[in-house]
Structures are given as C-alpha cells and as structure tokens.
Short mmCIF file of N, CA and C in Angstrom, two decimals:
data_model
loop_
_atom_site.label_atom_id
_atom_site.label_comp_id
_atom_site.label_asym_id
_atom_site.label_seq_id
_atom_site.Cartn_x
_atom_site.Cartn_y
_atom_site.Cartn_z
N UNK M 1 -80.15 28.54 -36.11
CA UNK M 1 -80.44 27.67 -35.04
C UNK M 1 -79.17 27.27 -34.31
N UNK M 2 -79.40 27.01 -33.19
CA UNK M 2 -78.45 26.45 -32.53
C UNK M 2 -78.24 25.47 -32.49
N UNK M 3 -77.43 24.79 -32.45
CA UNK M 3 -77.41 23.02 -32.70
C UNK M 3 -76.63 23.03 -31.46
N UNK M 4 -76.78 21.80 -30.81
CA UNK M 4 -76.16 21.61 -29.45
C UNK M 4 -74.67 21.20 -29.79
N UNK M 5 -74.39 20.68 -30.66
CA UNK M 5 -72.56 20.21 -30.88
C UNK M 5 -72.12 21.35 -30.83
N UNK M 6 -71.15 21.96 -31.08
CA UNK M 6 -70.11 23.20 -31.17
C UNK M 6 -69.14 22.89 -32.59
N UNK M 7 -69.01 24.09 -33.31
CA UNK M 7 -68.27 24.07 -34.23
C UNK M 7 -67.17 23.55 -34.10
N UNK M 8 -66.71 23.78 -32.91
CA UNK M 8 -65.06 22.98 -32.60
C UNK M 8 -65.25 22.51 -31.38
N UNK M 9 -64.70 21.59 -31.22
CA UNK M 9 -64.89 20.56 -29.55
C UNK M 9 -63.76 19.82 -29.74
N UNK M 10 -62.94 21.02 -29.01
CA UNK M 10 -61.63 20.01 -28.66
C UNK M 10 -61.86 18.50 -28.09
N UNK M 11 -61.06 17.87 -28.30
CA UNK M 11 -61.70 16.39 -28.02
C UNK M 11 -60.56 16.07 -26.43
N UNK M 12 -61.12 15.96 -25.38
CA UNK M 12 -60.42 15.24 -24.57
C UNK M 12 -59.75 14.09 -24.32
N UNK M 13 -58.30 14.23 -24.21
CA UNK M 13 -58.16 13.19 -24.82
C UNK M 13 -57.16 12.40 -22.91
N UNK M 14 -57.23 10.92 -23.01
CA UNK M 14 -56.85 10.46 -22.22
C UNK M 14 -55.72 10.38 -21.82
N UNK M 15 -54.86 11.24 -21.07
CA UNK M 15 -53.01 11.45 -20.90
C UNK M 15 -52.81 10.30 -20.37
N UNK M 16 -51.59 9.28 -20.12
CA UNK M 16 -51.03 8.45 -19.36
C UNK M 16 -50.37 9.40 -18.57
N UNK M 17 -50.04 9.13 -17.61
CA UNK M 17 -48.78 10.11 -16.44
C UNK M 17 -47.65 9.61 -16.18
N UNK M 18 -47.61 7.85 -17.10
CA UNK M 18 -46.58 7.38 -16.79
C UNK M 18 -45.21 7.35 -17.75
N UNK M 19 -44.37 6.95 -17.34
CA UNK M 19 -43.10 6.40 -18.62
C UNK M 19 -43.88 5.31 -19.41
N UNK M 20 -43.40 5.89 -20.54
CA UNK M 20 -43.17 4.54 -21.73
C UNK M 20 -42.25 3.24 -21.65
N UNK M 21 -42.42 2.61 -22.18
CA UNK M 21 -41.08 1.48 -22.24
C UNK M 21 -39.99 2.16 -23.26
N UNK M 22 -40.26 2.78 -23.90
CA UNK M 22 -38.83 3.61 -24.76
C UNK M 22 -38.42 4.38 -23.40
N UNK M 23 -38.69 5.34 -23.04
CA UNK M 23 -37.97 6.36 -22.27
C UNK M 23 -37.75 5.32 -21.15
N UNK M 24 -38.01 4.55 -20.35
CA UNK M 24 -37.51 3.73 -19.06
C UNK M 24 -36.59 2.73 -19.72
N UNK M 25 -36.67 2.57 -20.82
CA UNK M 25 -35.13 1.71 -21.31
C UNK M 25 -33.92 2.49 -21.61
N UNK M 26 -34.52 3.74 -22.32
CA UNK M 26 -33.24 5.30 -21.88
C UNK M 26 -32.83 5.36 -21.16
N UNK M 27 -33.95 5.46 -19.99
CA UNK M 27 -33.16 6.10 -18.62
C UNK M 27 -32.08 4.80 -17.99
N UNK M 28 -32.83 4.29 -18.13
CA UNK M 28 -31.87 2.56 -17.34
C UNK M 28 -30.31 2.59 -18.51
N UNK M 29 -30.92 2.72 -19.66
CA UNK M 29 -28.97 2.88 -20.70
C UNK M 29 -28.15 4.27 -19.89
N UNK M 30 -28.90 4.85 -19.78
CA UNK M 30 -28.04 6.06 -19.80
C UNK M 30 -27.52 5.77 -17.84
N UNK M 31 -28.34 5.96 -17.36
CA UNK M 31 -27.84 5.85 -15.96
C UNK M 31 -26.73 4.11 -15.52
N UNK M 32 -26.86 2.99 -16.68
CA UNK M 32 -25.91 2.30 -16.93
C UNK M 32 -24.62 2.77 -16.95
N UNK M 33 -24.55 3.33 -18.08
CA UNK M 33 -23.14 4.16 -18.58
C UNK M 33 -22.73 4.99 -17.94
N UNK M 34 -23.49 6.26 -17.12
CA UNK M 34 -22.93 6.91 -15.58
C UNK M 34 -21.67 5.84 -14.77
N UNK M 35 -22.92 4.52 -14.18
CA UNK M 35 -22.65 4.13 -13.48
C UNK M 35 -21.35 3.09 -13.89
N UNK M 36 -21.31 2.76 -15.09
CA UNK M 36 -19.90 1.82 -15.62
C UNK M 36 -18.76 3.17 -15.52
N UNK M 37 -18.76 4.43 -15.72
CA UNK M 37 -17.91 5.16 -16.25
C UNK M 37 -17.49 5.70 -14.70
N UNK M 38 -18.21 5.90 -13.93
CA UNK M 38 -18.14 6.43 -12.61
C UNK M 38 -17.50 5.28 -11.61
N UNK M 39 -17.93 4.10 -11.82
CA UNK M 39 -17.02 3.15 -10.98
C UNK M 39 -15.71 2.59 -11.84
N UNK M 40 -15.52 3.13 -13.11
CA UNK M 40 -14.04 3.29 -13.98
C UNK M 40 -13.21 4.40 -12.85
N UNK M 41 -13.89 5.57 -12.77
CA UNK M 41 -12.88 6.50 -12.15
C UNK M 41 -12.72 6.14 -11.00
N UNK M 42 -13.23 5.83 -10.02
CA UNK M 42 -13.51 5.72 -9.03
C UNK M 42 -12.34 4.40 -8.48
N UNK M 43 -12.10 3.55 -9.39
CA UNK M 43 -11.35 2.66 -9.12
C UNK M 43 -10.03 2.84 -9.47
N UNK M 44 -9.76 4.24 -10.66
CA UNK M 44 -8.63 4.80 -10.77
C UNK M 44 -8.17 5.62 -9.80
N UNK M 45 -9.31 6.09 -9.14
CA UNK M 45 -8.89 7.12 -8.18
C UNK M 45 -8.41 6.16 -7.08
N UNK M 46 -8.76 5.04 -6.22
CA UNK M 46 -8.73 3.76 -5.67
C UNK M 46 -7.20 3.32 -5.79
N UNK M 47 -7.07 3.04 -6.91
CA UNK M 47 -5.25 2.43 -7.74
C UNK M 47 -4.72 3.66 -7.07
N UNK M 48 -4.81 4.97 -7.44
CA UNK M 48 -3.88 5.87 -7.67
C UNK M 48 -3.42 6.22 -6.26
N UNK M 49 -4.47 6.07 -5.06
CA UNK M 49 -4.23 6.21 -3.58
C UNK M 49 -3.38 5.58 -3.28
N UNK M 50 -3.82 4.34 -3.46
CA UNK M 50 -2.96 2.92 -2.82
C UNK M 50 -1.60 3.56 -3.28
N UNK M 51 -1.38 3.72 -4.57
CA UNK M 51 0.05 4.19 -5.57
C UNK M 51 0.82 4.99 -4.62
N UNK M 52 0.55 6.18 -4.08
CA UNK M 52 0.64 7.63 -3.58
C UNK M 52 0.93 6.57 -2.11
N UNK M 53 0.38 5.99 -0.86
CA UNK M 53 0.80 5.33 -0.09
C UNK M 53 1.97 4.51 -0.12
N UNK M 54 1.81 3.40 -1.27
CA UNK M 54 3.55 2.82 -1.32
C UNK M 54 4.33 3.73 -1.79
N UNK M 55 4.01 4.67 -2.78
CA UNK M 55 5.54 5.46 -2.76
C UNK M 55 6.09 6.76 -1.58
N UNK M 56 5.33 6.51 -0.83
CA UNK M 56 5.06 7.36 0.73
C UNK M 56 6.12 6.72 1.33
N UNK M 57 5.42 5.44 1.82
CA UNK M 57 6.19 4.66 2.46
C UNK M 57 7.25 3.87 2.09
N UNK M 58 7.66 3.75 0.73
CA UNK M 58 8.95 3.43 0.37
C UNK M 58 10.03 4.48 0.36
N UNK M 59 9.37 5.70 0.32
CA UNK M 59 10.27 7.13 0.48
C UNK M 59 10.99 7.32 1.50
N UNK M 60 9.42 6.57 2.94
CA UNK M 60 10.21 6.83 4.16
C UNK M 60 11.30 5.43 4.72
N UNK M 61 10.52 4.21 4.24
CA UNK M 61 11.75 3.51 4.26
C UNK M 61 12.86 3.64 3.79
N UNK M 62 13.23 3.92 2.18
CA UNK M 62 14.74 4.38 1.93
C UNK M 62 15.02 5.41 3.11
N UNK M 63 14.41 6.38 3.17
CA UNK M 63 15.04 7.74 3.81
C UNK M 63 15.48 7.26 5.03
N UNK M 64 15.01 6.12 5.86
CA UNK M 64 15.28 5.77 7.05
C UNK M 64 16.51 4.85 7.14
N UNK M 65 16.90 3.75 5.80
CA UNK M 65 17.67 3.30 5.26
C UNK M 65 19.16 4.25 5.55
N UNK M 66 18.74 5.20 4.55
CA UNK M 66 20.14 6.77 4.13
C UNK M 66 20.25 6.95 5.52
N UNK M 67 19.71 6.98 6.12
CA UNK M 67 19.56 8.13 7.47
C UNK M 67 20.47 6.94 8.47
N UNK M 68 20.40 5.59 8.14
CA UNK M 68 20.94 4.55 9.26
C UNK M 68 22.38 4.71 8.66
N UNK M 69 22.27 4.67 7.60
CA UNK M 69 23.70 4.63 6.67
C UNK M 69 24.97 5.92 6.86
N UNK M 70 24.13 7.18 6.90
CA UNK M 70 24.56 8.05 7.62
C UNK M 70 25.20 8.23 9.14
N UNK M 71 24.12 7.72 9.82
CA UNK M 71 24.48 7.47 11.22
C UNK M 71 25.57 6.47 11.97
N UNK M 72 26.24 6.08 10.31
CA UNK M 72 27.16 4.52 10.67
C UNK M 72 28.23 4.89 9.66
N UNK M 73 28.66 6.15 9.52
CA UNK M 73 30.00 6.77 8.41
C UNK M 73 29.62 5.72 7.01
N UNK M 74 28.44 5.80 6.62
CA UNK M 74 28.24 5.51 5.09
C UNK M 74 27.74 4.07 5.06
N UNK M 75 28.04 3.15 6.26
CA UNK M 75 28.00 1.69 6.36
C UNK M 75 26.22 1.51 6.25
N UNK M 76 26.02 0.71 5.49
CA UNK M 76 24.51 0.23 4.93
C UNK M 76 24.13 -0.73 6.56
N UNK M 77 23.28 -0.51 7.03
CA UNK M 77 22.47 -1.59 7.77
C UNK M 77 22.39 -3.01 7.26
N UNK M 78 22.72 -4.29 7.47
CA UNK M 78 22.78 -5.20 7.21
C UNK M 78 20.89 -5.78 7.09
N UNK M 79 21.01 -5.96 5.46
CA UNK M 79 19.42 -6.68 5.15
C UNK M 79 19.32 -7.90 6.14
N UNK M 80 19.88 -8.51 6.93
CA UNK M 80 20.08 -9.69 7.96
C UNK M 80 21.46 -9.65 8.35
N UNK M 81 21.16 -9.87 9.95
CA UNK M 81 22.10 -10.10 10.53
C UNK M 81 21.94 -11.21 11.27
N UNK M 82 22.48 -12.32 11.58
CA UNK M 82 22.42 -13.19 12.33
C UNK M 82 23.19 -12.92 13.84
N UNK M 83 23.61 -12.06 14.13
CA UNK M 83 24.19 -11.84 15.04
C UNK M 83 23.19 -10.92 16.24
N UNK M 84 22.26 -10.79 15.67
CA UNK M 84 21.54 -10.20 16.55
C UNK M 84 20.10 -10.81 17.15
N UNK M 85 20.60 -10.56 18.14
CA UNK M 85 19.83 -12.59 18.96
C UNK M 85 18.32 -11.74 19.01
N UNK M 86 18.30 -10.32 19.85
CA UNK M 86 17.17 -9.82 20.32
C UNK M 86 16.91 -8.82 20.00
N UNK M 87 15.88 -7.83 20.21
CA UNK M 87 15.60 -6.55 19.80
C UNK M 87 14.64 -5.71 20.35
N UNK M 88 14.75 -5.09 21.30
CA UNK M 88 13.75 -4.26 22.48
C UNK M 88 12.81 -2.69 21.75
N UNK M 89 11.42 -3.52 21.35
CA UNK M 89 11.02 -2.05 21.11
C UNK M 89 10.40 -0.84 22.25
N UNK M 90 10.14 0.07 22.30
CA UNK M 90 10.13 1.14 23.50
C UNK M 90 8.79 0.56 24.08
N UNK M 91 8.15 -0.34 24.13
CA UNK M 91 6.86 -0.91 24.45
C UNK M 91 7.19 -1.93 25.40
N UNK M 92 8.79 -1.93 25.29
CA UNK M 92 9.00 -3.14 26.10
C UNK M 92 8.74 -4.85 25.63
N UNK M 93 8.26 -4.73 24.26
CA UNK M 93 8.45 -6.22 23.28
C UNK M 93 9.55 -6.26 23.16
N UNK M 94 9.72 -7.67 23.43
CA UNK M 94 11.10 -8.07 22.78
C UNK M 94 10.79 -9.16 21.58
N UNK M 95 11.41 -8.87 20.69
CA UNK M 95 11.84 -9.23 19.30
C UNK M 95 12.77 -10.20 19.03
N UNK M 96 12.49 -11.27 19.34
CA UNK M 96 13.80 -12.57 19.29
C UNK M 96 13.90 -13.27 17.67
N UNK M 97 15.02 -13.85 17.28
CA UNK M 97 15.27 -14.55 16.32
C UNK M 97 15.18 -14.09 14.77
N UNK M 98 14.80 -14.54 14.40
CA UNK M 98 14.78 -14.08 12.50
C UNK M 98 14.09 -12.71 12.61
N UNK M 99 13.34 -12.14 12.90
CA UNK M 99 12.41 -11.67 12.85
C UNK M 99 13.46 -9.78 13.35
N UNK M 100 14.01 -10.22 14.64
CA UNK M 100 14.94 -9.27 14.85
C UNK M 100 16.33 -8.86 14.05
N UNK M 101 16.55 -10.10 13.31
CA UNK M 101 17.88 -9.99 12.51
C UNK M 101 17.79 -9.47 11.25
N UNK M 102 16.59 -9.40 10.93
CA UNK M 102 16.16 -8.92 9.47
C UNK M 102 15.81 -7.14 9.82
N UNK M 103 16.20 -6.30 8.80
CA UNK M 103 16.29 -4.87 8.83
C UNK M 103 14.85 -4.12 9.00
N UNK M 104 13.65 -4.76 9.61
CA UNK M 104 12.68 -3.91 9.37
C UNK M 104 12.68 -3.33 11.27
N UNK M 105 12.92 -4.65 11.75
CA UNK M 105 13.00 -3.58 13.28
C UNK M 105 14.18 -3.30 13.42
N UNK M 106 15.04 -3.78 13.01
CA UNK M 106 16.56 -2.71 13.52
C UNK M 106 16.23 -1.46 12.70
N UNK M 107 15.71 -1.15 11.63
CA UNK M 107 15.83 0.56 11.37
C UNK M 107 14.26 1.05 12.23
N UNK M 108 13.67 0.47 12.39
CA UNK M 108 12.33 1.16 13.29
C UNK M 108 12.49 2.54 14.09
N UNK M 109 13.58 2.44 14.51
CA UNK M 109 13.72 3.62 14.88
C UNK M 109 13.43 5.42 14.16
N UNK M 110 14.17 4.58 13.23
CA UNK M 110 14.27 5.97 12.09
C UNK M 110 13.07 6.22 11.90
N UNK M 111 12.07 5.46 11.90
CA UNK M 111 10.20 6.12 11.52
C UNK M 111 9.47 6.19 12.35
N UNK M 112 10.00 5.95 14.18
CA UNK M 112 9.20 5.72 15.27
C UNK M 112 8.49 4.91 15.22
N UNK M 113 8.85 3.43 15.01
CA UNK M 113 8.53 2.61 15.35
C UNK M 113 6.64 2.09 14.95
N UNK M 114 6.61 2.90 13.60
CA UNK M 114 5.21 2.82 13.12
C UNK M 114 5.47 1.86 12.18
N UNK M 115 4.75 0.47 12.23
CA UNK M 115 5.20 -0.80 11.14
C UNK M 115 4.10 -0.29 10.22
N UNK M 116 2.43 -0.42 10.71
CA UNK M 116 1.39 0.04 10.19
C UNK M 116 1.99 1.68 9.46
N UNK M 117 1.45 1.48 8.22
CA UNK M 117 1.81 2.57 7.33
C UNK M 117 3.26 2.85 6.98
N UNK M 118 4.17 2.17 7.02
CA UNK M 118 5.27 2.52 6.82
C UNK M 118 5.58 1.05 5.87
N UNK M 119 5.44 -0.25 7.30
CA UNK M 119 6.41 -1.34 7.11
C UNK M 119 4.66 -1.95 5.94
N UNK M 120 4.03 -1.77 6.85
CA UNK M 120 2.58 -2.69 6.44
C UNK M 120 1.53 -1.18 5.61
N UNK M 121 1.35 -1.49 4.47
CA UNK M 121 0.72 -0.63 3.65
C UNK M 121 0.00 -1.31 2.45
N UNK M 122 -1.26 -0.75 2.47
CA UNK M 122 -2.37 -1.12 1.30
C UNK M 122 -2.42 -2.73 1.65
N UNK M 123 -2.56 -3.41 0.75
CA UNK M 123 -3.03 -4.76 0.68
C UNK M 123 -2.67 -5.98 1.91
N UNK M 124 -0.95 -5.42 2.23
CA UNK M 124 -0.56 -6.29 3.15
C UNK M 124 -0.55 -5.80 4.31
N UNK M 125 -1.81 -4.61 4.52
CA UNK M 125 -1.78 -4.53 5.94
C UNK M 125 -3.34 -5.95 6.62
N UNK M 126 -3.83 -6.48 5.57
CA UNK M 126 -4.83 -7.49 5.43
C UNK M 126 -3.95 -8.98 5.77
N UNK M 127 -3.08 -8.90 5.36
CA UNK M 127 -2.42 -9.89 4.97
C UNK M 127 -1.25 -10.16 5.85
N UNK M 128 -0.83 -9.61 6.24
CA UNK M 128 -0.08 -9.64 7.68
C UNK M 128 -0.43 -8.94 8.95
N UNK M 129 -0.69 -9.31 10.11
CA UNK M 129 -1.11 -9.24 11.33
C UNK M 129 0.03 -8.66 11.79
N UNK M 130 -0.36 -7.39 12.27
CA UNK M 130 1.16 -6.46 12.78
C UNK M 130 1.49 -7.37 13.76
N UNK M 131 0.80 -8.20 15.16
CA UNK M 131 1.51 -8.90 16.24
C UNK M 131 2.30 -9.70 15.55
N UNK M 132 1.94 -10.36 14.31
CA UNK M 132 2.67 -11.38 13.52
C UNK M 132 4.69 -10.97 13.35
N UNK M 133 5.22 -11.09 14.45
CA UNK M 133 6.88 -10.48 14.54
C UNK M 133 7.47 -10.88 12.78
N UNK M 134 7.33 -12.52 12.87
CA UNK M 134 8.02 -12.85 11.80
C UNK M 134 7.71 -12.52 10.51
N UNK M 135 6.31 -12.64 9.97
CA UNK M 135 5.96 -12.23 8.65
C UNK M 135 5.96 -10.78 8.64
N UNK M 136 6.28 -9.87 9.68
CA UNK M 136 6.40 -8.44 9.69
C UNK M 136 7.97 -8.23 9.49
N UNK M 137 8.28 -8.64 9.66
CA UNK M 137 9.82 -8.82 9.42
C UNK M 137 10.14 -8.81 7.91
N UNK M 138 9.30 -9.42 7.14
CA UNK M 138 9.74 -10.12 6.05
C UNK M 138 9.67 -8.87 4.80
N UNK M 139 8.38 -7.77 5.57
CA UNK M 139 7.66 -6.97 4.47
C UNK M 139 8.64 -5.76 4.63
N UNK M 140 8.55 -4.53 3.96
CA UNK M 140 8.86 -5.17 2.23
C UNK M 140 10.22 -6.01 1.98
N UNK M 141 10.36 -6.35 1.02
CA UNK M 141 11.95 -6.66 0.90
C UNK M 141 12.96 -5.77 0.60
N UNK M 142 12.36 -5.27 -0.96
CA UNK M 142 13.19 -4.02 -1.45
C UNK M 142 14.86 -4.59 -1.52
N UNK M 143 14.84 -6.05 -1.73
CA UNK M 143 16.06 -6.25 -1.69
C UNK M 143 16.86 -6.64 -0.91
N UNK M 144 16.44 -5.89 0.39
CA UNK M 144 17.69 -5.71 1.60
C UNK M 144 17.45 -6.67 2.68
N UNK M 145 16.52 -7.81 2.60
CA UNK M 145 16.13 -8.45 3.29
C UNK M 145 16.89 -9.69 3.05
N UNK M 146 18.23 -10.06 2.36
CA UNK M 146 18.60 -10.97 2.05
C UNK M 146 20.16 -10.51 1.59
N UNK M 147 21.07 -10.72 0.28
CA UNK M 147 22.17 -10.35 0.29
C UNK M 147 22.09 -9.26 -0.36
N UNK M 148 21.40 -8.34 -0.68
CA UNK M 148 21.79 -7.17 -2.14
C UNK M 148 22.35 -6.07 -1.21
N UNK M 149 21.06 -5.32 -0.89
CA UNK M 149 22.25 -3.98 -0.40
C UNK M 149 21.79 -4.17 1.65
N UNK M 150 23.43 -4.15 1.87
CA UNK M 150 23.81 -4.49 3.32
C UNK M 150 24.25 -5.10 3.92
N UNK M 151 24.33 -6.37 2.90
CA UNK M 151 24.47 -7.40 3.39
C UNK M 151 23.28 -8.85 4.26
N UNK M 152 24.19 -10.09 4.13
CA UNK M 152 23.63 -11.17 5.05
C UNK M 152 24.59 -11.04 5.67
N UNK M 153 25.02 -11.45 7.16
CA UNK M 153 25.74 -11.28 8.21
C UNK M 153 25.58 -12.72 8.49
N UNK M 154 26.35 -13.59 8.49
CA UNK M 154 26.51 -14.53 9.45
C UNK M 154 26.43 -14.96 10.83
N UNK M 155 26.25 -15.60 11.45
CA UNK M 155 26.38 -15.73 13.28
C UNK M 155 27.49 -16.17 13.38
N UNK M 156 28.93 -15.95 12.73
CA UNK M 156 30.09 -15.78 13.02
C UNK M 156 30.45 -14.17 12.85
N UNK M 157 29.45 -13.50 12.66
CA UNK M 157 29.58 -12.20 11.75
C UNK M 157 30.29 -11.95 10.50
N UNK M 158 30.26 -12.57 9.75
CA UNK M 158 31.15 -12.87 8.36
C UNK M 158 30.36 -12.21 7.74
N UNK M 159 30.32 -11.50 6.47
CA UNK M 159 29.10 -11.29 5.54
C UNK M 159 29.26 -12.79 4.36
N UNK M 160 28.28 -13.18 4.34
CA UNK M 160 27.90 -14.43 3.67
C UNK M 160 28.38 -14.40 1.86
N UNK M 161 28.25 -13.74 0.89
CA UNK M 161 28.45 -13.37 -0.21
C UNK M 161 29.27 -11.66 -0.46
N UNK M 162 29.93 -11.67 0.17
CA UNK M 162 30.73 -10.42 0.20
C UNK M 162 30.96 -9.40 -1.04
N UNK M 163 30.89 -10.33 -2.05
CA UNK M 163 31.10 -9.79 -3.57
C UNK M 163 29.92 -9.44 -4.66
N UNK M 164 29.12 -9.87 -3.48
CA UNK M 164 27.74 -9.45 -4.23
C UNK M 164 26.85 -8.70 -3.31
N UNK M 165 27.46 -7.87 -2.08
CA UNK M 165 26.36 -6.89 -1.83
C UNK M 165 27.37 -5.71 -1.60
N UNK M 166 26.38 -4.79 -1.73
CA UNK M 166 26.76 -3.38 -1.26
C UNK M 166 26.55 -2.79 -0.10
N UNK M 167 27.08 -2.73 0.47
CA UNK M 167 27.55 -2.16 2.36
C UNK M 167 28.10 -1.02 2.40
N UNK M 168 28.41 -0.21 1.80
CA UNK M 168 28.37 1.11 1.91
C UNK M 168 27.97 1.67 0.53
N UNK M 169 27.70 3.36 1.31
CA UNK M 169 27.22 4.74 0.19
C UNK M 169 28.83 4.88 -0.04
N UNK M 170 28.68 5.23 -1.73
CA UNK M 170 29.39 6.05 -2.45
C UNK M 170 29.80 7.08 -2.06
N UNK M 171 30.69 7.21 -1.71
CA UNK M 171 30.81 8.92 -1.09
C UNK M 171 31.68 9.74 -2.33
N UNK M 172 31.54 9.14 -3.94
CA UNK M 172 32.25 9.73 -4.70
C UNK M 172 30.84 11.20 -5.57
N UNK M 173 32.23 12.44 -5.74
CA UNK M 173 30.80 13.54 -5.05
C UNK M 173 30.66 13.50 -7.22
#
C-alpha cells in the first residue's frame, strides 16, 4: 500500500537571511582594528610629511644662509641687524623696523622671496599670517635670529656680544 507520508521527507526548514549577533560583533571587532591600525599609519605617514617639509625647508634656508655667506667672502649675514631701518621686497612692500633687521627678509632673496614654504611651513603656516611682517620675521630661529651665528648688530653697528657669535665660515680646508 501506499501510505501518503514518504519514507524520507526532508523537513523544510526555516533559513534566517540575516547576521547573527556573533558574526555582526566580528565584523564590527575586526573592521575596528582595520580602522585603529589604518589611522596608526596614516598618521605616521601625516608626521613623516610634515618631517620631509621642515627638513626641505631648513635645507633651503641653511643653503640660502651658505650661499649669503659666500656672496660676502665667508662673512655670515647678521641674525639682526639694527642698522637696517628698511627693506624693499620686488612687490614693492616695504619692510620697516624689527621685522627688516632680523635675517628672514634680508636673505629672501636667496629663495625668491617665497616665506610660505620655506620661512612658514607645516603648523606655523596656521599660526602666523604671512601679511603678519613681524611674527614672520621671527620664524624660524635656528639660532640666527639673535646672537649665535652672525651676529646682533647694534644701531651703532657694533656687534653686541662679539665673543659669542660666529660671523664667519671656516675656510680651514
């Protein structure tokens, strides 16, 4: 006889189509840890730019430094001069007072007169306003913005601490 059941009757069974709460707490760990490890590099890669820019532009400031020093039989550019009242850039600004006596626009020349990316780089291009003459003046120091190498110059033209800066290259070979 036939009996209406079937020897075997696979049983249908009801699929969900969705995620579980195990696998959607996976996916959320794992795409966590992407995302912590990926904004790790990402911020190294970030550091390492900025890095690669100041030592750009400190390269080209020394080099512009050597290059003034050169152009003056070995004599260092004075980190301040008080003797120098004004300072005309090819724009036709003029540059009066502290701002001109300090070595970032007297060597301007040597880098064409680009402050942005040279004088003003990474953080303190936020932080100082290129129209800003005086606090543009100030950046970087590197030293030379005061007595170490070049000198302070007096407005008698004296150098101010004579025994403690260096005003000329070594020319010992």
């Amino acid at each position: 006889m036939h009996s209406l059941i079937p020897a075997f009757s696979p049983r249908k069974t009801a699929r969900n189509h969705g995620f579980s709460l195990v696998e959607t707490l996976v996916a959320t760990v794992v795409i966590t840890a992407i995302a912590v490890v990926g904004t790790g590099t990402v911020q190294s890669a970030l550091n390492k730019g900025a890095m690669v820019r100041e030592m750009g532009s400190a390269k080209t400031l020394i080099g512009a430094y050597l290059q003034s020093a050169n152009d003056n039989n070995g004599k260092f550019l004075p980190g301040y001069d008080r003797t120098v009242s004004e300072f005309n850039l090819p724009d036709g600004t003029v540059i009066a007072g502290p701002p001109a006596q300090r070595y970032p626009y007297r060597l301007a020349s040597y880098f064409n007169y680009r402050m942005e990316g040279t004088v003003l780089v990474n953080k303190n291009t936020k932080q100082v306003n290129a129209a800003d003459t005086y606090r543009l003046s100030c950046y970087p120091a590197f030293g030379i913005n005061y007595i170490f190498v070049g000198g302070d110059i007096s407005s008698s033209g004296q150098y101010t601490f004579p025994g403690e800066c260096v005003t000329i290259q070594s020319l010992a070979s």
